mmCIF file of C-alpha atoms and ligand atoms in Angstrom:
data_model
loop_
_atom_site.group_PDB
_atom_site.id
_atom_site.type_symbol
_atom_site.label_atom_id
_atom_site.label_comp_id
_atom_site.label_asym_id
_atom_site.label_seq_id
_atom_site.Cartn_x
_atom_site.Cartn_y
_atom_site.Cartn_z
ATOM 1 C CA MET A 1 -0.002 -0.261 0.349
ATOM 2 C CA SER A 2 1.739 3.465 -0.868
ATOM 3 C CA LYS A 3 0.789 6.227 1.333
ATOM 4 C CA PRO A 4 -2.475 5.826 2.823
ATOM 5 C CA LEU A 5 -4.834 8.167 2.404
ATOM 6 C CA ILE A 6 -6.333 9.392 5.843
ATOM 7 C CA LEU A 7 -9.888 11.443 6.175
ATOM 8 C CA VAL A 8 -9.653 13.338 8.963
ATOM 9 C CA VAL A 9 -13.304 14.738 10.440
ATOM 10 C CA GLU A 10 -12.838 17.213 13.292
ATOM 11 C CA ASP A 11 -14.335 20.719 14.001
ATOM 12 C CA ASP A 12 -11.474 21.232 16.651
ATOM 13 C CA THR A 13 -8.911 23.244 14.890
ATOM 14 C CA ALA A 14 -6.264 22.290 17.275
ATOM 15 C CA VAL A 15 -6.938 18.796 17.485
ATOM 16 C CA SER A 16 -7.208 18.767 13.488
ATOM 17 C CA ASN A 17 -3.724 20.678 13.681
ATOM 18 C CA LEU A 18 -2.726 17.865 15.801
ATOM 19 C CA ILE A 19 -3.726 15.054 14.094
ATOM 20 C CA CYS A 20 -2.520 16.181 10.222
ATOM 21 C CA THR A 21 0.576 17.388 11.652
ATOM 22 C CA THR A 22 1.238 13.960 13.064
ATOM 23 C CA LEU A 23 0.115 12.442 9.821
ATOM 24 C CA GLU A 24 2.419 14.515 7.665
ATOM 25 C CA MET A 25 5.482 13.898 10.047
ATOM 26 C CA GLN A 26 4.750 10.107 8.959
ATOM 27 C CA SER A 27 4.299 10.967 5.315
ATOM 28 C CA TYR A 28 0.746 9.677 5.160
ATOM 29 C CA GLN A 29 -1.819 11.530 2.968
ATOM 30 C CA TYR A 30 -4.792 13.057 4.406
ATOM 31 C CA ASN A 31 -7.742 15.305 3.805
ATOM 32 C CA ALA A 32 -9.215 17.271 6.706
ATOM 33 C CA VAL A 33 -12.586 18.106 7.032
ATOM 34 C CA LYS A 34 -15.066 19.921 9.898
ATOM 35 C CA ASN A 35 -18.475 18.279 9.652
ATOM 36 C CA GLY A 36 -20.509 15.522 8.950
ATOM 37 C CA SER A 37 -21.601 16.144 5.658
ATOM 38 C CA ASP A 38 -18.213 17.252 4.026
ATOM 39 C CA ALA A 39 -17.211 13.481 5.801
ATOM 40 C CA ILE A 40 -19.941 11.487 3.955
ATOM 41 C CA GLN A 41 -18.959 13.438 0.684
ATOM 42 C CA GLY A 42 -14.882 13.175 1.246
ATOM 43 C CA ALA A 43 -15.588 9.271 1.933
ATOM 44 C CA ILE A 44 -17.380 9.090 -1.721
ATOM 45 C CA SER A 45 -14.938 11.593 -3.718
ATOM 46 C CA CYS A 46 -11.401 10.727 -2.260
ATOM 47 C CA ARG A 47 -11.924 7.100 -0.881
ATOM 48 C CA PRO A 48 -10.023 7.174 2.044
ATOM 49 C CA ASP A 49 -7.848 4.019 3.736
ATOM 50 C CA VAL A 50 -8.805 4.976 6.961
ATOM 51 C CA ILE A 51 -11.224 7.752 8.456
ATOM 52 C CA ILE A 52 -10.735 9.174 11.840
ATOM 53 C CA LEU A 53 -13.997 10.645 13.194
ATOM 54 C CA ASP A 54 -14.851 13.046 15.989
ATOM 55 C CA LEU A 55 -18.054 12.106 17.024
ATOM 56 C CA GLY A 56 -19.515 15.552 18.042
ATOM 57 C CA LEU A 57 -19.722 17.366 15.040
ATOM 58 C CA PRO A 58 -21.654 20.935 14.307
ATOM 59 C CA ASP A 59 -24.086 19.535 11.776
ATOM 60 C CA MET A 60 -24.704 15.912 12.475
ATOM 61 C CA ASP A 61 -24.206 13.171 14.751
ATOM 62 C CA GLY A 62 -20.865 11.214 14.346
ATOM 63 C CA VAL A 63 -22.803 7.932 14.555
ATOM 64 C CA SER A 64 -25.323 8.867 11.892
ATOM 65 C CA VAL A 65 -22.241 9.718 9.704
ATOM 66 C CA ILE A 66 -20.713 6.480 10.314
ATOM 67 C CA ARG A 67 -24.230 4.601 9.453
ATOM 68 C CA LYS A 68 -24.107 6.528 6.522
ATOM 69 C CA ILE A 69 -20.758 5.107 5.372
ATOM 70 C CA ARG A 70 -21.385 1.709 6.340
ATOM 71 C CA SER A 71 -24.281 1.552 4.055
ATOM 72 C CA TRP A 72 -21.982 1.365 0.962
ATOM 73 C CA SER A 73 -18.295 0.954 2.435
ATOM 74 C CA ASN A 74 -16.160 -1.166 4.796
ATOM 75 C CA VAL A 75 -13.273 1.544 5.393
ATOM 76 C CA PRO A 76 -11.743 1.354 8.730
ATOM 77 C CA ILE A 77 -13.652 4.464 10.850
ATOM 78 C CA ILE A 78 -11.378 5.488 14.335
ATOM 79 C CA VAL A 79 -13.561 7.271 16.052
ATOM 80 C CA VAL A 80 -12.426 10.170 18.882
ATOM 81 C CA SER A 81 -14.258 11.392 21.679
ATOM 82 C CA ALA A 82 -13.824 12.850 25.314
ATOM 83 C CA ARG A 83 -13.741 10.247 28.549
ATOM 84 C CA SER A 84 -17.096 11.178 29.698
ATOM 85 C CA GLU A 85 -18.708 9.718 26.496
ATOM 86 C CA ASP A 86 -18.398 6.269 26.921
ATOM 87 C CA ARG A 87 -21.954 5.353 25.630
ATOM 88 C CA ASP A 88 -21.541 7.332 22.542
ATOM 89 C CA LYS A 89 -18.348 5.049 21.775
ATOM 90 C CA VAL A 90 -20.312 1.951 22.525
ATOM 91 C CA GLU A 91 -22.868 3.284 20.143
ATOM 92 C CA ALA A 92 -20.177 4.215 17.636
ATOM 93 C CA LEU A 93 -18.848 0.501 17.460
ATOM 94 C CA ASP A 94 -21.990 -0.862 17.399
ATOM 95 C CA SER A 95 -22.856 1.096 14.420
ATOM 96 C CA GLY A 96 -19.412 -0.052 12.582
ATOM 97 C CA ALA A 97 -17.000 1.997 13.785
ATOM 98 C CA ASP A 98 -13.445 -0.396 14.425
ATOM 99 C CA ASP A 99 -11.703 1.431 16.995
ATOM 100 C CA TYR A 100 -11.819 4.519 19.263
ATOM 101 C CA LEU A 101 -9.431 7.236 20.753
ATOM 102 C CA THR A 102 -9.855 9.346 23.753
ATOM 103 C CA LYS A 103 -9.450 12.888 23.954
ATOM 104 C CA PRO A 104 -6.620 13.671 24.995
ATOM 105 C CA PHE A 105 -4.679 11.459 23.090
ATOM 106 C CA SER A 106 -1.303 11.151 22.138
ATOM 107 C CA VAL A 107 0.344 10.808 18.733
ATOM 108 C CA ASP A 108 2.062 7.526 19.433
ATOM 109 C CA GLU A 109 -1.556 6.267 20.487
ATOM 110 C CA LEU A 110 -3.049 7.607 17.350
ATOM 111 C CA LEU A 111 -0.120 6.260 15.157
ATOM 112 C CA ALA A 112 -0.639 2.743 16.719
ATOM 113 C CA ARG A 113 -4.441 2.897 16.011
ATOM 114 C CA LEU A 114 -3.668 3.753 12.410
ATOM 115 C CA ARG A 115 -1.269 0.716 12.016
ATOM 116 C CA VAL A 116 -3.699 -1.511 13.346
ATOM 117 C CA ALA A 117 -6.592 -0.127 11.020
ATOM 118 C CA LEU A 118 -4.186 -0.238 7.773
ATOM 119 C CA ARG A 119 -3.262 -3.896 8.771
ATOM 120 C CA ARG A 120 -7.046 -4.818 8.838
ATOM 121 C CA VAL A 121 -7.483 -3.628 5.402
ATOM 122 C CA ARG A 122 -4.390 -5.364 4.057
ATOM 123 C CA PHE A 123 -5.492 -8.644 5.601
ATOM 124 C CA ASP A 124 -9.300 -8.199 4.515
ATOM 125 C CA SER A 125 -8.092 -7.980 0.558
ATOM 126 C CA GLU A 126 -5.555 -11.037 1.185
ATOM 127 C CA ARG A 127 -8.173 -12.826 2.737
ATOM 128 C CA GLU A 128 -10.757 -12.582 -0.175
ATOM 129 C CA ALA A 129 -8.587 -14.859 -2.411
ATOM 130 C CA GLU A 130 -7.720 -17.420 0.610
ATOM 131 C CA SER A 131 -8.750 -20.474 1.954
ATOM 132 C CA SER A 132 -10.994 -21.057 5.433
ATOM 133 C CA VAL A 133 -7.976 -21.191 7.209
ATOM 134 C CA TYR A 134 -7.580 -18.200 9.655
ATOM 135 C CA GLU A 135 -4.006 -17.534 10.738
ATOM 136 C CA ASN A 136 -2.601 -14.974 13.546
ATOM 137 C CA GLY A 137 0.681 -15.510 15.162
ATOM 138 C CA ALA A 138 0.838 -19.119 16.346
ATOM 139 C CA LEU A 139 -3.013 -19.331 16.071
ATOM 140 C CA GLN A 140 -4.626 -21.352 13.274
ATOM 141 C CA ILE A 141 -8.590 -21.888 12.884
ATOM 142 C CA ASP A 142 -10.138 -24.061 10.131
ATOM 143 C CA TYR A 143 -13.551 -22.168 9.677
ATOM 144 C CA ALA A 144 -14.830 -25.386 7.450
ATOM 145 C CA ALA A 145 -13.086 -28.431 9.374
ATOM 146 C CA GLY A 146 -14.302 -26.470 12.634
ATOM 147 C CA TRP A 147 -10.379 -27.205 14.538
ATOM 148 C CA VAL A 148 -8.233 -24.490 16.182
ATOM 149 C CA LYS A 149 -4.620 -25.092 16.665
ATOM 150 C CA ARG A 150 -1.884 -23.408 18.755
ATOM 151 C CA ASP A 151 1.631 -23.925 17.669
ATOM 152 C CA GLY A 152 0.117 -26.641 15.581
ATOM 153 C CA LYS A 153 -1.622 -28.641 18.394
ATOM 154 C CA GLU A 154 -5.278 -28.690 18.443
ATOM 155 C CA LEU A 155 -6.831 -26.861 21.220
ATOM 156 C CA HIS A 156 -10.263 -28.201 22.770
ATOM 157 C CA LEU A 157 -12.463 -25.394 22.842
ATOM 158 C CA THR A 158 -16.637 -25.581 24.004
ATOM 159 C CA PRO A 159 -19.068 -24.842 21.160
ATOM 160 C CA ILE A 160 -19.658 -21.202 22.791
ATOM 161 C CA GLU A 161 -15.650 -20.504 23.128
ATOM 162 C CA TYR A 162 -15.083 -21.858 19.584
ATOM 163 C CA ARG A 163 -18.191 -19.211 18.349
ATOM 164 C CA LEU A 164 -16.405 -16.572 20.623
ATOM 165 C CA LEU A 165 -13.130 -16.895 18.904
ATOM 166 C CA CYS A 166 -14.387 -17.238 15.758
ATOM 167 C CA LEU A 167 -16.469 -13.995 15.994
ATOM 168 C CA LEU A 168 -13.398 -12.039 17.478
ATOM 169 C CA ALA A 169 -11.047 -13.573 14.365
ATOM 170 C CA LYS A 170 -13.452 -12.569 11.625
ATOM 171 C CA ASN A 171 -12.944 -8.975 13.046
ATOM 172 C CA THR A 172 -9.569 -9.222 13.932
ATOM 173 C CA GLY A 173 -8.237 -5.716 14.422
ATOM 174 C CA LYS A 174 -11.986 -4.268 15.585
ATOM 175 C CA VAL A 175 -13.185 -3.496 19.023
ATOM 176 C CA LEU A 176 -16.250 -5.630 19.386
ATOM 177 C CA THR A 177 -19.012 -4.098 22.037
ATOM 178 C CA HIS A 178 -20.209 -6.660 25.045
ATOM 179 C CA ASN A 179 -23.782 -6.401 23.531
ATOM 180 C CA TYR A 180 -22.984 -7.023 20.043
ATOM 181 C CA ILE A 181 -20.627 -10.122 21.031
ATOM 182 C CA LEU A 182 -23.645 -11.298 23.450
ATOM 183 C CA LYS A 183 -25.685 -11.041 20.650
ATOM 184 C CA GLU A 184 -23.696 -12.554 18.059
ATOM 185 C CA VAL A 185 -22.838 -15.347 20.204
ATOM 186 C CA TRP A 186 -25.691 -16.223 22.363
ATOM 187 C CA GLY A 187 -28.426 -14.553 20.497
ATOM 188 C CA ASN A 188 -29.079 -12.606 23.345
ATOM 189 C CA THR A 189 -31.227 -9.157 23.829
ATOM 190 C CA THR A 190 -31.302 -9.217 27.545
ATOM 191 C CA PRO A 191 -29.496 -6.372 28.546
ATOM 192 C CA ASP A 192 -25.650 -6.525 29.950
ATOM 193 C CA ASP A 193 -24.791 -10.245 30.626
ATOM 194 C CA THR A 194 -21.159 -8.972 30.705
ATOM 195 C CA PRO A 195 -20.413 -11.013 33.788
ATOM 196 C CA SER A 196 -20.945 -14.350 31.979
ATOM 197 C CA LEU A 197 -19.068 -13.174 28.865
ATOM 198 C CA ARG A 198 -15.952 -12.769 31.125
ATOM 199 C CA VAL A 199 -16.008 -15.766 32.514
ATOM 200 C CA PHE A 200 -16.342 -17.294 29.252
ATOM 201 C CA MET A 201 -13.541 -14.964 28.005
ATOM 202 C CA ALA A 202 -11.175 -16.252 30.939
ATOM 203 C CA THR A 203 -11.643 -19.862 29.977
ATOM 204 C CA LEU A 204 -11.115 -19.141 26.286
ATOM 205 C CA ARG A 205 -7.750 -17.279 27.165
ATOM 206 C CA LYS A 206 -6.676 -19.915 29.130
ATOM 207 C CA LYS A 207 -6.635 -22.232 26.097
ATOM 208 C CA ILE A 208 -5.425 -19.968 23.401
ATOM 209 C CA GLU A 209 -3.298 -17.718 25.305
ATOM 210 C CA PRO A 210 0.509 -18.599 25.867
ATOM 211 C CA VAL A 211 0.169 -16.387 29.101
ATOM 212 C CA PRO A 212 -3.284 -16.031 30.273
ATOM 213 C CA SER A 213 -2.644 -13.446 32.380
ATOM 214 C CA GLU A 214 -0.800 -11.175 29.556
ATOM 215 C CA PRO A 215 -3.227 -11.818 26.869
ATOM 216 C CA ARG A 216 -1.643 -10.963 23.370
ATOM 217 C CA TYR A 217 -4.433 -12.155 20.963
ATOM 218 C CA ILE A 218 -7.484 -10.909 22.785
ATOM 219 C CA GLN A 219 -7.662 -7.394 24.397
ATOM 220 C CA THR A 220 -9.706 -6.005 26.611
ATOM 221 C CA HIS A 221 -11.063 -2.632 26.517
ATOM 222 C CA VAL A 222 -12.413 -2.033 30.233
ATOM 223 C CA GLY A 223 -16.443 -0.938 30.182
ATOM 224 C CA ILE A 224 -16.503 -1.398 26.490
ATOM 225 C CA GLY A 225 -15.644 -5.365 24.620
ATOM 226 C CA TYR A 226 -13.093 -6.980 23.489
ATOM 227 C CA ARG A 227 -10.551 -6.768 20.181
ATOM 228 C CA MET A 228 -8.509 -9.410 18.722
ATOM 229 C CA LEU A 229 -5.069 -8.215 17.840
ATOM 230 C CA ARG A 230 -3.163 -9.149 14.894
ATOM 231 C CA GLN A 231 0.162 -10.395 15.823
ATOM 232 C CA GLN A 232 3.433 -9.681 13.819
ATOM 233 C CA ASN A 233 5.573 -12.667 13.260
ATOM 234 C CA SER A 234 7.008 -13.044 16.695
ATOM 235 C CA GLY A 235 6.161 -9.941 18.852
ATOM 236 C CA ASN A 236 3.403 -8.247 20.610
ATOM 237 C CA GLU A 237 1.166 -5.858 18.688
ATOM 238 C CA THR A 238 0.528 -2.345 20.435
HETATM 239 CA CA1 CA B 301 -16.204 18.151 17.908
#
């Protein structure tokens, strides 16, 4: 991928400048807009590789912008919001955002999130031509045959653990909210059964993580959800 193009949607000039300067220094290309309708227009006309989207925009709700864009595009969307807006973040993720940054954020955080998002794009397009086998670090899943291996050794997962793992794997790089996972895995509509999800996650981690207390595959987002991380050859992804 040569010089990825980032669409920056942020009405706060100081934050927008910070993001754009960072992108420029890392030789990303970017387009900056300040409201929701320009964001939707920009997503159509300049076909960005990643969108960084502030949730509090002057003309429309950031979540509506996500829903509009998701109706035709799978482009990674990283939302930016203030710490007090956890509920908004969850809603944004459930509407199709990939990830979030909490203001104030560091330049390093921003760049790390961008790398994760860009890696998802790359693997998505590679995967289109691929077989049914998912590979991530030492972890392998054969969706067709229904087995999971780590370091070549088959793991014995319960049906729920397997469904949970497949859901996270199919969304590698993307933060999935508790409610989304509960709905997809259990078909649950009862609100907030996060405690039991946490229990299943703990047993799944014991099986797939080399060191369950320091998970490197499945990342916890406190109060929000979980994410499968793409492993670089041997190291940890940040
Ligand atoms: Ca704003």
